Amino acid sequence: DVKVTQSSRYLVKRTGEKVFLECVQDMDHENMFWYRQDPGLGLRLIYFSYDVKMKEKGDIPEGYSVSREKKERFSLILESASTNQTSMYLCASSLVSRIYGYTFGSGTRLTVV
Amino acid sequence: GESVGLHLPTLSVQEGDNSIINCAYSNSASDYFIWYKQESGKGPQFIIDIRSNMDKRQGQRVTVLLNKTVKHLSLQIAATQPGDSAVYFCAENNAGNMLTFGGGTRLMVKP
């Protein structure tokens, strides 16, 4: 079964910490995405990547960065975590060649205290 | 701007009844639509999709209807079960391989 795997289901971090959220997919997908999901705001795109070492800002990139050193792995980095970054973070992947929708990971619930 | 939206944020149905979840989209150039189901504490899961050259597509207990004239998408779930309780999202593809997501409708199934 093909998968998008997020390394942590739940994380609690302190304000000011540097936080790494990891995502790995085994489908050889070119595209990878990071979203945050908040009640009433739906899914908001933070960053996406269409190839190794390539990245594009989404709608809300402020306070975040990403890294894609290998095709299967896409990392989201909170340089200095703040309480307003408490959220559910969802990773997704898709093929470039044909749009069949995204495959999502199970999500990481991040709480910043 | 272009957006995907939902008419009803919460839908409550009796177990065994049929459910209909609606979605309005505003980009007439969108050519592909998807419904996702998200259970509590989990990531969204693909349910069914439809391309713009179709009006209807059926899966197991689910049917998606597309009305391009009024830019409306609906998801019908037959004989709704407790396991159908979740948030349902529609999404549209209107620019390359990027999806735009709706805000979601919560479906609650009463026993």
mmCIF file with all atom_site columns, C-alpha atoms in Angstrom:
data_model
loop_
_atom_site.group_PDB
_atom_site.id
_atom_site.type_symbol
_atom_site.label_atom_id
_atom_site.label_alt_id
_atom_site.label_comp_id
_atom_site.label_asym_id
_atom_site.label_entity_id
_atom_site.label_seq_id
_atom_site.pdbx_PDB_ins_code
_atom_site.Cartn_x
_atom_site.Cartn_y
_atom_site.Cartn_z
_atom_site.occupancy
_atom_site.B_iso_or_equiv
_atom_site.pdbx_formal_charge
_atom_site.auth_seq_id
_atom_site.auth_comp_id
_atom_site.auth_asym_id
_atom_site.auth_atom_id
_atom_site.pdbx_PDB_model_num
ATOM 1   C CA . ASP A 1 1   ? 0.000   0.000  0.000   1.00 0.00 ? 1   ASP A CA 1
ATOM 2   C CA . VAL A 1 2   ? 1.430   3.347  -1.024  1.00 0.00 ? 2   VAL A CA 1
ATOM 3   C CA . LYS A 1 3   ? 1.978   5.788  1.739   1.00 0.00 ? 3   LYS A CA 1
ATOM 4   C CA . VAL A 1 4   ? 2.856   9.231  2.889   1.00 0.00 ? 4   VAL A CA 1
ATOM 5   C CA . THR A 1 5   ? 4.360   8.930  6.330   1.00 0.00 ? 5   THR A CA 1
ATOM 6   C CA . GLN A 1 6   ? 4.733   11.773 8.791   1.00 0.00 ? 6   GLN A CA 1
ATOM 7   C CA . SER A 1 7   ? 7.249   11.056 11.483  1.00 0.00 ? 7   SER A CA 1
ATOM 8   C CA . SER A 1 8   ? 5.223   12.231 14.455  1.00 0.00 ? 8   SER A CA 1
ATOM 9   C CA . ARG A 1 9   ? 1.518   12.194 15.243  1.00 0.00 ? 9   ARG A CA 1
ATOM 10  C CA . TYR A 1 10  ? 1.788   14.537 18.199  1.00 0.00 ? 10  TYR A CA 1
ATOM 11  C CA . LEU A 1 11  ? 4.475   17.030 19.160  1.00 0.00 ? 11  LEU A CA 1
ATOM 12  C CA . VAL A 1 12  ? 4.744   19.511 21.989  1.00 0.00 ? 12  VAL A CA 1
ATOM 13  C CA . LYS A 1 13  ? 7.432   22.162 21.655  1.00 0.00 ? 13  LYS A CA 1
ATOM 14  C CA . ARG A 1 14  ? 8.386   25.287 23.516  1.00 0.00 ? 14  ARG A CA 1
ATOM 15  C CA . THR A 1 15  ? 8.254   28.788 22.110  1.00 0.00 ? 15  THR A CA 1
ATOM 16  C CA . GLY A 1 16  ? 11.487  29.638 20.340  1.00 0.00 ? 16  GLY A CA 1
ATOM 17  C CA . GLU A 1 17  ? 12.487  26.050 19.627  1.00 0.00 ? 17  GLU A CA 1
ATOM 18  C CA . LYS A 1 18  ? 13.490  24.962 16.156  1.00 0.00 ? 18  LYS A CA 1
ATOM 19  C CA . VAL A 1 19  ? 11.065  22.286 15.022  1.00 0.00 ? 19  VAL A CA 1
ATOM 20  C CA . PHE A 1 20  ? 11.455  19.750 12.241  1.00 0.00 ? 20  PHE A CA 1
ATOM 21  C CA . LEU A 1 21  ? 8.464   17.948 10.749  1.00 0.00 ? 21  LEU A CA 1
ATOM 22  C CA . GLU A 1 22  ? 9.409   15.094 8.486   1.00 0.00 ? 22  GLU A CA 1
ATOM 23  C CA . CYS A 1 23  ? 7.457   13.564 5.634   1.00 0.00 ? 23  CYS A CA 1
ATOM 24  C CA . VAL A 1 24  ? 8.380   10.571 3.492   1.00 0.00 ? 24  VAL A CA 1
ATOM 25  C CA . GLN A 1 25  ? 6.515   9.130  0.514   1.00 0.00 ? 25  GLN A CA 1
ATOM 26  C CA . ASP A 1 26  ? 7.136   5.843  -1.237  1.00 0.00 ? 26  ASP A CA 1
ATOM 27  C CA . MET A 1 27  ? 5.264   6.514  -4.485  1.00 0.00 ? 27  MET A CA 1
ATOM 28  C CA . ASP A 1 28  ? 8.074   8.219  -6.415  1.00 0.00 ? 28  ASP A CA 1
ATOM 29  C CA . HIS A 1 29  ? 5.931   11.360 -6.594  1.00 0.00 ? 29  HIS A CA 1
ATOM 30  C CA . GLU A 1 30  ? 7.575   14.536 -7.823  1.00 0.00 ? 30  GLU A CA 1
ATOM 31  C CA . ASN A 1 31  ? 5.316   16.970 -5.983  1.00 0.00 ? 31  ASN A CA 1
ATOM 32  C CA . MET A 1 32  ? 5.210   17.297 -2.236  1.00 0.00 ? 32  MET A CA 1
ATOM 33  C CA . PHE A 1 33  ? 3.240   19.743 -0.127  1.00 0.00 ? 33  PHE A CA 1
ATOM 34  C CA . TRP A 1 34  ? 2.944   21.032 3.399   1.00 0.00 ? 34  TRP A CA 1
ATOM 35  C CA . TYR A 1 35  ? -0.381  22.340 4.664   1.00 0.00 ? 35  TYR A CA 1
ATOM 36  C CA . ARG A 1 36  ? -1.614  23.502 8.000   1.00 0.00 ? 36  ARG A CA 1
ATOM 37  C CA . GLN A 1 37  ? -5.185  22.911 9.005   1.00 0.00 ? 37  GLN A CA 1
ATOM 38  C CA . ASP A 1 38  ? -7.010  25.070 11.516  1.00 0.00 ? 38  ASP A CA 1
ATOM 39  C CA . PRO A 1 39  ? -10.686 25.101 12.501  1.00 0.00 ? 39  PRO A CA 1
ATOM 40  C CA . GLY A 1 40  ? -12.653 27.406 10.260  1.00 0.00 ? 40  GLY A CA 1
ATOM 41  C CA . LEU A 1 41  ? -9.697  28.082 7.975   1.00 0.00 ? 41  LEU A CA 1
ATOM 42  C CA . GLY A 1 42  ? -9.466  24.792 6.111   1.00 0.00 ? 42  GLY A CA 1
ATOM 43  C CA . LEU A 1 43  ? -6.266  23.662 4.462   1.00 0.00 ? 43  LEU A CA 1
ATOM 44  C CA . ARG A 1 44  ? -3.712  26.372 3.858   1.00 0.00 ? 44  ARG A CA 1
ATOM 45  C CA . LEU A 1 45  ? -0.647  25.741 1.729   1.00 0.00 ? 45  LEU A CA 1
ATOM 46  C CA . ILE A 1 46  ? 2.660   26.581 3.393   1.00 0.00 ? 46  ILE A CA 1
ATOM 47  C CA . TYR A 1 47  ? 5.222   25.363 0.866   1.00 0.00 ? 47  TYR A CA 1
ATOM 48  C CA . PHE A 1 48  ? 5.445   22.903 -1.950  1.00 0.00 ? 48  PHE A CA 1
ATOM 49  C CA . SER A 1 49  ? 8.184   21.272 -3.960  1.00 0.00 ? 49  SER A CA 1
ATOM 50  C CA . TYR A 1 50  ? 8.052   19.891 -7.476  1.00 0.00 ? 50  TYR A CA 1
ATOM 51  C CA . ASP A 1 51  ? 11.534  18.404 -7.539  1.00 0.00 ? 51  ASP A CA 1
ATOM 52  C CA . VAL A 1 52  ? 14.556  17.700 -5.426  1.00 0.00 ? 52  VAL A CA 1
ATOM 53  C CA . LYS A 1 53  ? 16.055  20.903 -4.032  1.00 0.00 ? 53  LYS A CA 1
ATOM 54  C CA . MET A 1 54  ? 13.200  22.915 -5.514  1.00 0.00 ? 54  MET A CA 1
ATOM 55  C CA . LYS A 1 55  ? 10.680  24.756 -3.369  1.00 0.00 ? 55  LYS A CA 1
ATOM 56  C CA . GLU A 1 56  ? 7.920   27.255 -3.845  1.00 0.00 ? 56  GLU A CA 1
ATOM 57  C CA . LYS A 1 57  ? 6.105   29.400 -1.306  1.00 0.00 ? 57  LYS A CA 1
ATOM 58  C CA . GLY A 1 58  ? 2.489   28.716 -0.740  1.00 0.00 ? 58  GLY A CA 1
ATOM 59  C CA . ASP A 1 59  ? -0.075  31.025 0.788   1.00 0.00 ? 59  ASP A CA 1
ATOM 60  C CA . ILE A 1 60  ? 1.379   31.255 4.302   1.00 0.00 ? 60  ILE A CA 1
ATOM 61  C CA . PRO A 1 61  ? 5.151   30.662 4.222   1.00 0.00 ? 61  PRO A CA 1
ATOM 62  C CA . GLU A 1 62  ? 6.074   33.165 6.927   1.00 0.00 ? 62  GLU A CA 1
ATOM 63  C CA . GLY A 1 63  ? 7.823   31.535 9.863   1.00 0.00 ? 63  GLY A CA 1
ATOM 64  C CA . TYR A 1 64  ? 8.489   28.329 7.954   1.00 0.00 ? 64  TYR A CA 1
ATOM 65  C CA . SER A 1 65  ? 11.130  26.890 5.678   1.00 0.00 ? 65  SER A CA 1
ATOM 66  C CA . VAL A 1 66  ? 11.443  23.577 3.887   1.00 0.00 ? 66  VAL A CA 1
ATOM 67  C CA . SER A 1 67  ? 14.065  21.172 2.698   1.00 0.00 ? 67  SER A CA 1
ATOM 68  C CA . ARG A 1 68  ? 13.969  18.592 -0.036  1.00 0.00 ? 68  ARG A CA 1
ATOM 69  C CA . GLU A 1 69  ? 17.311  16.870 -0.380  1.00 0.00 ? 69  GLU A CA 1
ATOM 70  C CA . LYS A 1 70  ? 15.848  13.594 -1.623  1.00 0.00 ? 70  LYS A CA 1
ATOM 71  C CA . LYS A 1 71  ? 12.833  12.935 -3.780  1.00 0.00 ? 71  LYS A CA 1
ATOM 72  C CA . GLU A 1 72  ? 11.023  10.920 -1.157  1.00 0.00 ? 72  GLU A CA 1
ATOM 73  C CA . ARG A 1 73  ? 11.522  13.300 1.769   1.00 0.00 ? 73  ARG A CA 1
ATOM 74  C CA . PHE A 1 74  ? 10.135  16.775 2.385   1.00 0.00 ? 74  PHE A CA 1
ATOM 75  C CA . SER A 1 75  ? 10.840  18.488 5.676   1.00 0.00 ? 75  SER A CA 1
ATOM 76  C CA . LEU A 1 76  ? 9.041   21.448 7.198   1.00 0.00 ? 76  LEU A CA 1
ATOM 77  C CA . ILE A 1 77  ? 11.091  23.609 9.550   1.00 0.00 ? 77  ILE A CA 1
ATOM 78  C CA . LEU A 1 78  ? 9.790   26.075 12.080  1.00 0.00 ? 78  LEU A CA 1
ATOM 79  C CA . GLU A 1 79  ? 12.828  28.245 12.677  1.00 0.00 ? 79  GLU A CA 1
ATOM 80  C CA . SER A 1 80  ? 11.580  29.625 15.980  1.00 0.00 ? 80  SER A CA 1
ATOM 81  C CA . ALA A 1 81  ? 8.285   28.115 17.031  1.00 0.00 ? 81  ALA A CA 1
ATOM 82  C CA . SER A 1 82  ? 5.544   30.423 18.226  1.00 0.00 ? 82  SER A CA 1
ATOM 83  C CA . THR A 1 83  ? 2.199   29.705 19.842  1.00 0.00 ? 83  THR A CA 1
ATOM 84  C CA . ASN A 1 84  ? 0.340   30.784 16.708  1.00 0.00 ? 84  ASN A CA 1
ATOM 85  C CA . GLN A 1 85  ? 1.952   27.870 14.906  1.00 0.00 ? 85  GLN A CA 1
ATOM 86  C CA . THR A 1 86  ? 0.009   25.429 17.031  1.00 0.00 ? 86  THR A CA 1
ATOM 87  C CA . SER A 1 87  ? -1.903  23.503 14.402  1.00 0.00 ? 87  SER A CA 1
ATOM 88  C CA . MET A 1 88  ? -2.413  20.266 12.509  1.00 0.00 ? 88  MET A CA 1
ATOM 89  C CA . TYR A 1 89  ? 0.229   19.899 9.799   1.00 0.00 ? 89  TYR A CA 1
ATOM 90  C CA . LEU A 1 90  ? -0.480  17.764 6.784   1.00 0.00 ? 90  LEU A CA 1
ATOM 91  C CA . CYS A 1 91  ? 1.989   16.540 4.200   1.00 0.00 ? 91  CYS A CA 1
ATOM 92  C CA . ALA A 1 92  ? 0.837   15.414 0.757   1.00 0.00 ? 92  ALA A CA 1
ATOM 93  C CA . SER A 1 93  ? 2.353   14.217 -2.489  1.00 0.00 ? 93  SER A CA 1
ATOM 94  C CA . SER A 1 94  ? 1.280   13.897 -6.105  1.00 0.00 ? 94  SER A CA 1
ATOM 95  C CA . LEU A 1 95  ? 2.527   13.122 -9.571  1.00 0.00 ? 95  LEU A CA 1
ATOM 96  C CA . VAL A 1 96  ? 3.551   15.932 -11.881 1.00 0.00 ? 96  VAL A CA 1
ATOM 97  C CA . SER A 1 97  ? 2.492   14.191 -15.056 1.00 0.00 ? 97  SER A CA 1
ATOM 98  C CA . ARG A 1 98  ? -1.153  13.568 -14.226 1.00 0.00 ? 98  ARG A CA 1
ATOM 99  C CA . ILE A 1 99  ? -3.375  15.023 -11.598 1.00 0.00 ? 99  ILE A CA 1
ATOM 100 C CA . TYR A 1 100 ? -4.990  12.254 -9.631  1.00 0.00 ? 100 TYR A CA 1
ATOM 101 C CA . GLY A 1 101 ? -5.269  14.202 -6.473  1.00 0.00 ? 101 GLY A CA 1
ATOM 102 C CA . TYR A 1 102 ? -2.984  14.237 -3.532  1.00 0.00 ? 102 TYR A CA 1
ATOM 103 C CA . THR A 1 103 ? -2.114  11.468 -1.148  1.00 0.00 ? 103 THR A CA 1
ATOM 104 C CA . PHE A 1 104 ? -2.005  12.778 2.387   1.00 0.00 ? 104 PHE A CA 1
ATOM 105 C CA . GLY A 1 105 ? -0.152  11.704 5.460   1.00 0.00 ? 105 GLY A CA 1
ATOM 106 C CA . SER A 1 106 ? -1.903  11.182 8.778   1.00 0.00 ? 106 SER A CA 1
ATOM 107 C CA . GLY A 1 107 ? -0.934  14.597 10.047  1.00 0.00 ? 107 GLY A CA 1
ATOM 108 C CA . THR A 1 108 ? 1.153   15.950 12.903  1.00 0.00 ? 108 THR A CA 1
ATOM 109 C CA . ARG A 1 109 ? -0.630  17.758 15.703  1.00 0.00 ? 109 ARG A CA 1
ATOM 110 C CA . LEU A 1 110 ? 1.858   20.366 16.904  1.00 0.00 ? 110 LEU A CA 1
ATOM 111 C CA . THR A 1 111 ? 1.337   22.270 20.112  1.00 0.00 ? 111 THR A CA 1
ATOM 112 C CA . VAL A 1 112 ? 3.665   25.154 20.921  1.00 0.00 ? 112 VAL A CA 1
ATOM 113 C CA . VAL A 1 113 ? 3.644   26.190 24.568  1.00 0.00 ? 113 VAL A CA 1
ATOM 114 C CA . GLY B 2 1   ? -10.586 35.440 -6.298  1.00 0.00 ? 1   GLY B CA 1
ATOM 115 C CA . GLU B 2 2   ? -11.314 31.899 -7.372  1.00 0.00 ? 2   GLU B CA 1
ATOM 116 C CA . SER B 2 3   ? -12.437 29.649 -4.575  1.00 0.00 ? 3   SER B CA 1
ATOM 117 C CA . VAL B 2 4   ? -14.062 26.395 -3.684  1.00 0.00 ? 4   VAL B CA 1
ATOM 118 C CA . GLY B 2 5   ? -16.729 26.570 -1.037  1.00 0.00 ? 5   GLY B CA 1
ATOM 119 C CA . LEU B 2 6   ? -19.350 24.537 0.749   1.00 0.00 ? 6   LEU B CA 1
ATOM 120 C CA . HIS B 2 7   ? -22.960 25.422 1.489   1.00 0.00 ? 7   HIS B CA 1
ATOM 121 C CA . LEU B 2 8   ? -23.390 23.524 4.755   1.00 0.00 ? 8   LEU B CA 1
ATOM 122 C CA . PRO B 2 9   ? -20.647 23.331 7.362   1.00 0.00 ? 9   PRO B CA 1
ATOM 123 C CA . THR B 2 10  ? -22.427 20.605 9.372   1.00 0.00 ? 10  THR B CA 1
ATOM 124 C CA . LEU B 2 11  ? -24.807 17.901 8.219   1.00 0.00 ? 11  LEU B CA 1
ATOM 125 C CA . SER B 2 12  ? -26.558 15.546 10.609  1.00 0.00 ? 12  SER B CA 1
ATOM 126 C CA . VAL B 2 13  ? -28.283 12.448 9.220   1.00 0.00 ? 13  VAL B CA 1
ATOM 127 C CA . GLN B 2 14  ? -29.910 9.331  10.588  1.00 0.00 ? 14  GLN B CA 1
ATOM 128 C CA . GLU B 2 15  ? -28.101 6.066  10.121  1.00 0.00 ? 15  GLU B CA 1
ATOM 129 C CA . GLY B 2 16  ? -29.412 4.363  7.005   1.00 0.00 ? 16  GLY B CA 1
ATOM 130 C CA . ASP B 2 17  ? -30.493 7.581  5.314   1.00 0.00 ? 17  ASP B CA 1
ATOM 131 C CA . ASN B 2 18  ? -28.802 9.036  2.270   1.00 0.00 ? 18  ASN B CA 1
ATOM 132 C CA . SER B 2 19  ? -26.464 12.008 2.695   1.00 0.00 ? 19  SER B CA 1
ATOM 133 C CA . ILE B 2 20  ? -25.824 14.791 0.246   1.00 0.00 ? 20  ILE B CA 1
ATOM 134 C CA . ILE B 2 21  ? -22.867 17.112 0.707   1.00 0.00 ? 21  ILE B CA 1
ATOM 135 C CA . ASN B 2 22  ? -22.612 20.122 -1.566  1.00 0.00 ? 22  ASN B CA 1
ATOM 136 C CA . CYS B 2 23  ? -19.787 22.216 -2.910  1.00 0.00 ? 23  CYS B CA 1
ATOM 137 C CA . ALA B 2 24  ? -19.758 25.352 -5.048  1.00 0.00 ? 24  ALA B CA 1
ATOM 138 C CA . TYR B 2 25  ? -16.793 26.263 -7.169  1.00 0.00 ? 25  TYR B CA 1
ATOM 139 C CA . SER B 2 26  ? -16.179 29.497 -9.025  1.00 0.00 ? 26  SER B CA 1
ATOM 140 C CA . ASN B 2 27  ? -13.519 28.661 -11.628 1.00 0.00 ? 27  ASN B CA 1
ATOM 141 C CA . SER B 2 28  ? -15.185 27.507 -14.820 1.00 0.00 ? 28  SER B CA 1
ATOM 142 C CA . ALA B 2 29  ? -11.788 26.364 -16.112 1.00 0.00 ? 29  ALA B CA 1
ATOM 143 C CA . SER B 2 30  ? -11.465 23.672 -13.442 1.00 0.00 ? 30  SER B CA 1
ATOM 144 C CA . ASP B 2 31  ? -11.261 20.293 -15.121 1.00 0.00 ? 31  ASP B CA 1
ATOM 145 C CA . TYR B 2 32  ? -10.949 17.818 -12.289 1.00 0.00 ? 32  TYR B CA 1
ATOM 146 C CA . PHE B 2 33  ? -12.654 17.508 -8.921  1.00 0.00 ? 33  PHE B CA 1
ATOM 147 C CA . ILE B 2 34  ? -12.104 15.311 -5.914  1.00 0.00 ? 34  ILE B CA 1
ATOM 148 C CA . TRP B 2 35  ? -13.883 14.494 -2.703  1.00 0.00 ? 35  TRP B CA 1
ATOM 149 C CA . TYR B 2 36  ? -11.844 13.697 0.377   1.00 0.00 ? 36  TYR B CA 1
ATOM 150 C CA . LYS B 2 37  ? -12.925 12.240 3.700   1.00 0.00 ? 37  LYS B CA 1
ATOM 151 C CA . GLN B 2 38  ? -11.105 13.181 6.879   1.00 0.00 ? 38  GLN B CA 1
ATOM 152 C CA . GLU B 2 39  ? -11.796 11.259 10.059  1.00 0.00 ? 39  GLU B CA 1
ATOM 153 C CA . SER B 2 40  ? -10.923 12.732 13.394  1.00 0.00 ? 40  SER B CA 1
ATOM 154 C CA . GLY B 2 41  ? -7.184  12.796 13.988  1.00 0.00 ? 41  GLY B CA 1
ATOM 155 C CA . LYS B 2 42  ? -6.339  11.511 10.526  1.00 0.00 ? 42  LYS B CA 1
ATOM 156 C CA . GLY B 2 43  ? -5.277  12.923 7.188   1.00 0.00 ? 43  GLY B CA 1
ATOM 157 C CA . PRO B 2 44  ? -7.733  13.362 4.302   1.00 0.00 ? 44  PRO B CA 1
ATOM 158 C CA . GLN B 2 45  ? -8.413  10.254 2.256   1.00 0.00 ? 45  GLN B CA 1
ATOM 159 C CA . PHE B 2 46  ? -9.441  10.168 -1.393  1.00 0.00 ? 46  PHE B CA 1
ATOM 160 C CA . ILE B 2 47  ? -13.044 9.059  -1.892  1.00 0.00 ? 47  ILE B CA 1
ATOM 161 C CA . ILE B 2 48  ? -13.968 9.706  -5.486  1.00 0.00 ? 48  ILE B CA 1
ATOM 162 C CA . ASP B 2 49  ? -13.074 11.988 -8.359  1.00 0.00 ? 49  ASP B CA 1
ATOM 163 C CA . ILE B 2 50  ? -14.680 13.268 -11.504 1.00 0.00 ? 50  ILE B CA 1
ATOM 164 C CA . ARG B 2 51  ? -13.420 14.991 -14.613 1.00 0.00 ? 51  ARG B CA 1
ATOM 165 C CA . SER B 2 52  ? -15.186 17.922 -16.190 1.00 0.00 ? 52  SER B CA 1
ATOM 166 C CA . ASN B 2 53  ? -16.263 15.894 -19.221 1.00 0.00 ? 53  ASN B CA 1
ATOM 167 C CA . MET B 2 54  ? -18.527 13.830 -16.965 1.00 0.00 ? 54  MET B CA 1
ATOM 168 C CA . ASP B 2 55  ? -21.719 14.664 -15.066 1.00 0.00 ? 55  ASP B CA 1
ATOM 169 C CA . LYS B 2 56  ? -21.834 11.705 -12.729 1.00 0.00 ? 56  LYS B CA 1
ATOM 170 C CA . ARG B 2 57  ? -19.554 9.073  -11.361 1.00 0.00 ? 57  ARG B CA 1
ATOM 171 C CA . GLN B 2 58  ? -20.394 6.246  -9.000  1.00 0.00 ? 58  GLN B CA 1
ATOM 172 C CA . GLY B 2 59  ? -18.328 4.351  -6.514  1.00 0.00 ? 59  GLY B CA 1
ATOM 173 C CA . GLN B 2 60  ? -19.211 2.012  -3.734  1.00 0.00 ? 60  GLN B CA 1
ATOM 174 C CA . ARG B 2 61  ? -22.133 3.713  -1.921  1.00 0.00 ? 61  ARG B CA 1
ATOM 175 C CA . VAL B 2 62  ? -20.892 7.104  -3.141  1.00 0.00 ? 62  VAL B CA 1
ATOM 176 C CA . THR B 2 63  ? -21.855 9.149  -6.165  1.00 0.00 ? 63  THR B CA 1
ATOM 177 C CA . VAL B 2 64  ? -20.409 12.450 -7.286  1.00 0.00 ? 64  VAL B CA 1
ATOM 178 C CA . LEU B 2 65  ? -22.486 14.772 -9.433  1.00 0.00 ? 65  LEU B CA 1
ATOM 179 C CA . LEU B 2 66  ? -21.060 17.681 -11.365 1.00 0.00 ? 66  LEU B CA 1
ATOM 180 C CA . ASN B 2 67  ? -23.203 20.491 -12.691 1.00 0.00 ? 67  ASN B CA 1
ATOM 181 C CA . LYS B 2 68  ? -20.947 22.744 -14.725 1.00 0.00 ? 68  LYS B CA 1
ATOM 182 C CA . THR B 2 69  ? -23.762 25.114 -15.613 1.00 0.00 ? 69  THR B CA 1
ATOM 183 C CA . VAL B 2 70  ? -24.095 26.293 -12.030 1.00 0.00 ? 70  VAL B CA 1
ATOM 184 C CA . LYS B 2 71  ? -20.578 25.263 -10.946 1.00 0.00 ? 71  LYS B CA 1
ATOM 185 C CA . HIS B 2 72  ? -21.832 22.835 -8.357  1.00 0.00 ? 72  HIS B CA 1
ATOM 186 C CA . LEU B 2 73  ? -20.445 19.559 -7.089  1.00 0.00 ? 73  LEU B CA 1
ATOM 187 C CA . SER B 2 74  ? -22.163 17.143 -4.758  1.00 0.00 ? 74  SER B CA 1
ATOM 188 C CA . LEU B 2 75  ? -21.299 13.949 -2.942  1.00 0.00 ? 75  LEU B CA 1
ATOM 189 C CA . GLN B 2 76  ? -24.062 11.488 -2.262  1.00 0.00 ? 76  GLN B CA 1
ATOM 190 C CA . ILE B 2 77  ? -23.580 8.732  0.277   1.00 0.00 ? 77  ILE B CA 1
ATOM 191 C CA . ALA B 2 78  ? -26.130 5.953  0.208   1.00 0.00 ? 78  ALA B CA 1
ATOM 192 C CA . ALA B 2 79  ? -27.291 4.222  3.393   1.00 0.00 ? 79  ALA B CA 1
ATOM 193 C CA . THR B 2 80  ? -25.098 6.352  5.623   1.00 0.00 ? 80  THR B CA 1
ATOM 194 C CA . GLN B 2 81  ? -23.288 4.441  8.335   1.00 0.00 ? 81  GLN B CA 1
ATOM 195 C CA . PRO B 2 82  ? -21.658 5.561  11.597  1.00 0.00 ? 82  PRO B CA 1
ATOM 196 C CA . GLY B 2 83  ? -18.280 5.033  9.946   1.00 0.00 ? 83  GLY B CA 1
ATOM 197 C CA . ASP B 2 84  ? -19.155 7.749  7.459   1.00 0.00 ? 84  ASP B CA 1
ATOM 198 C CA . SER B 2 85  ? -18.978 10.365 10.198  1.00 0.00 ? 85  SER B CA 1
ATOM 199 C CA . ALA B 2 86  ? -16.136 12.660 9.168   1.00 0.00 ? 86  ALA B CA 1
ATOM 200 C CA . VAL B 2 87  ? -15.325 15.966 7.538   1.00 0.00 ? 87  VAL B CA 1
ATOM 201 C CA . TYR B 2 88  ? -15.687 15.924 3.769   1.00 0.00 ? 88  TYR B CA 1
ATOM 202 C CA . PHE B 2 89  ? -13.707 18.251 1.488   1.00 0.00 ? 89  PHE B CA 1
ATOM 203 C CA . CYS B 2 90  ? -14.116 19.004 -2.137  1.00 0.00 ? 90  CYS B CA 1
ATOM 204 C CA . ALA B 2 91  ? -11.126 20.067 -4.192  1.00 0.00 ? 91  ALA B CA 1
ATOM 205 C CA . GLU B 2 92  ? -10.688 21.356 -7.709  1.00 0.00 ? 92  GLU B CA 1
ATOM 206 C CA . ASN B 2 93  ? -7.783  21.384 -10.106 1.00 0.00 ? 93  ASN B CA 1
ATOM 207 C CA . ASN B 2 94  ? -7.681  24.605 -12.026 1.00 0.00 ? 94  ASN B CA 1
ATOM 208 C CA . ALA B 2 95  ? -4.011  25.304 -12.596 1.00 0.00 ? 95  ALA B CA 1
ATOM 209 C CA . GLY B 2 96  ? -1.636  22.550 -13.558 1.00 0.00 ? 96  GLY B CA 1
ATOM 210 C CA . ASN B 2 97  ? -1.301  20.043 -10.773 1.00 0.00 ? 97  ASN B CA 1
ATOM 211 C CA . MET B 2 98  ? -2.386  22.253 -7.910  1.00 0.00 ? 98  MET B CA 1
ATOM 212 C CA . LEU B 2 99  ? -5.579  21.625 -6.019  1.00 0.00 ? 99  LEU B CA 1
ATOM 213 C CA . THR B 2 100 ? -7.745  24.216 -4.307  1.00 0.00 ? 100 THR B CA 1
ATOM 214 C CA . PHE B 2 101 ? -9.618  22.880 -1.286  1.00 0.00 ? 101 PHE B CA 1
ATOM 215 C CA . GLY B 2 102 ? -12.983 23.786 0.115   1.00 0.00 ? 102 GLY B CA 1
ATOM 216 C CA . GLY B 2 103 ? -13.483 24.493 3.800   1.00 0.00 ? 103 GLY B CA 1
ATOM 217 C CA . GLY B 2 104 ? -15.106 21.150 4.620   1.00 0.00 ? 104 GLY B CA 1
ATOM 218 C CA . THR B 2 105 ? -18.480 19.845 5.802   1.00 0.00 ? 105 THR B CA 1
ATOM 219 C CA . ARG B 2 106 ? -18.822 17.800 8.946   1.00 0.00 ? 106 ARG B CA 1
ATOM 220 C CA . LEU B 2 107 ? -21.130 14.813 8.547   1.00 0.00 ? 107 LEU B CA 1
ATOM 221 C CA . MET B 2 108 ? -22.608 13.456 11.749  1.00 0.00 ? 108 MET B CA 1
ATOM 222 C CA . VAL B 2 109 ? -24.458 10.157 11.643  1.00 0.00 ? 109 VAL B CA 1
ATOM 223 C CA . LYS B 2 110 ? -27.030 9.561  14.350  1.00 0.00 ? 110 LYS B CA 1
ATOM 224 C CA . PRO B 2 111 ? -27.628 5.948  15.386  1.00 0.00 ? 111 PRO B CA 1
#
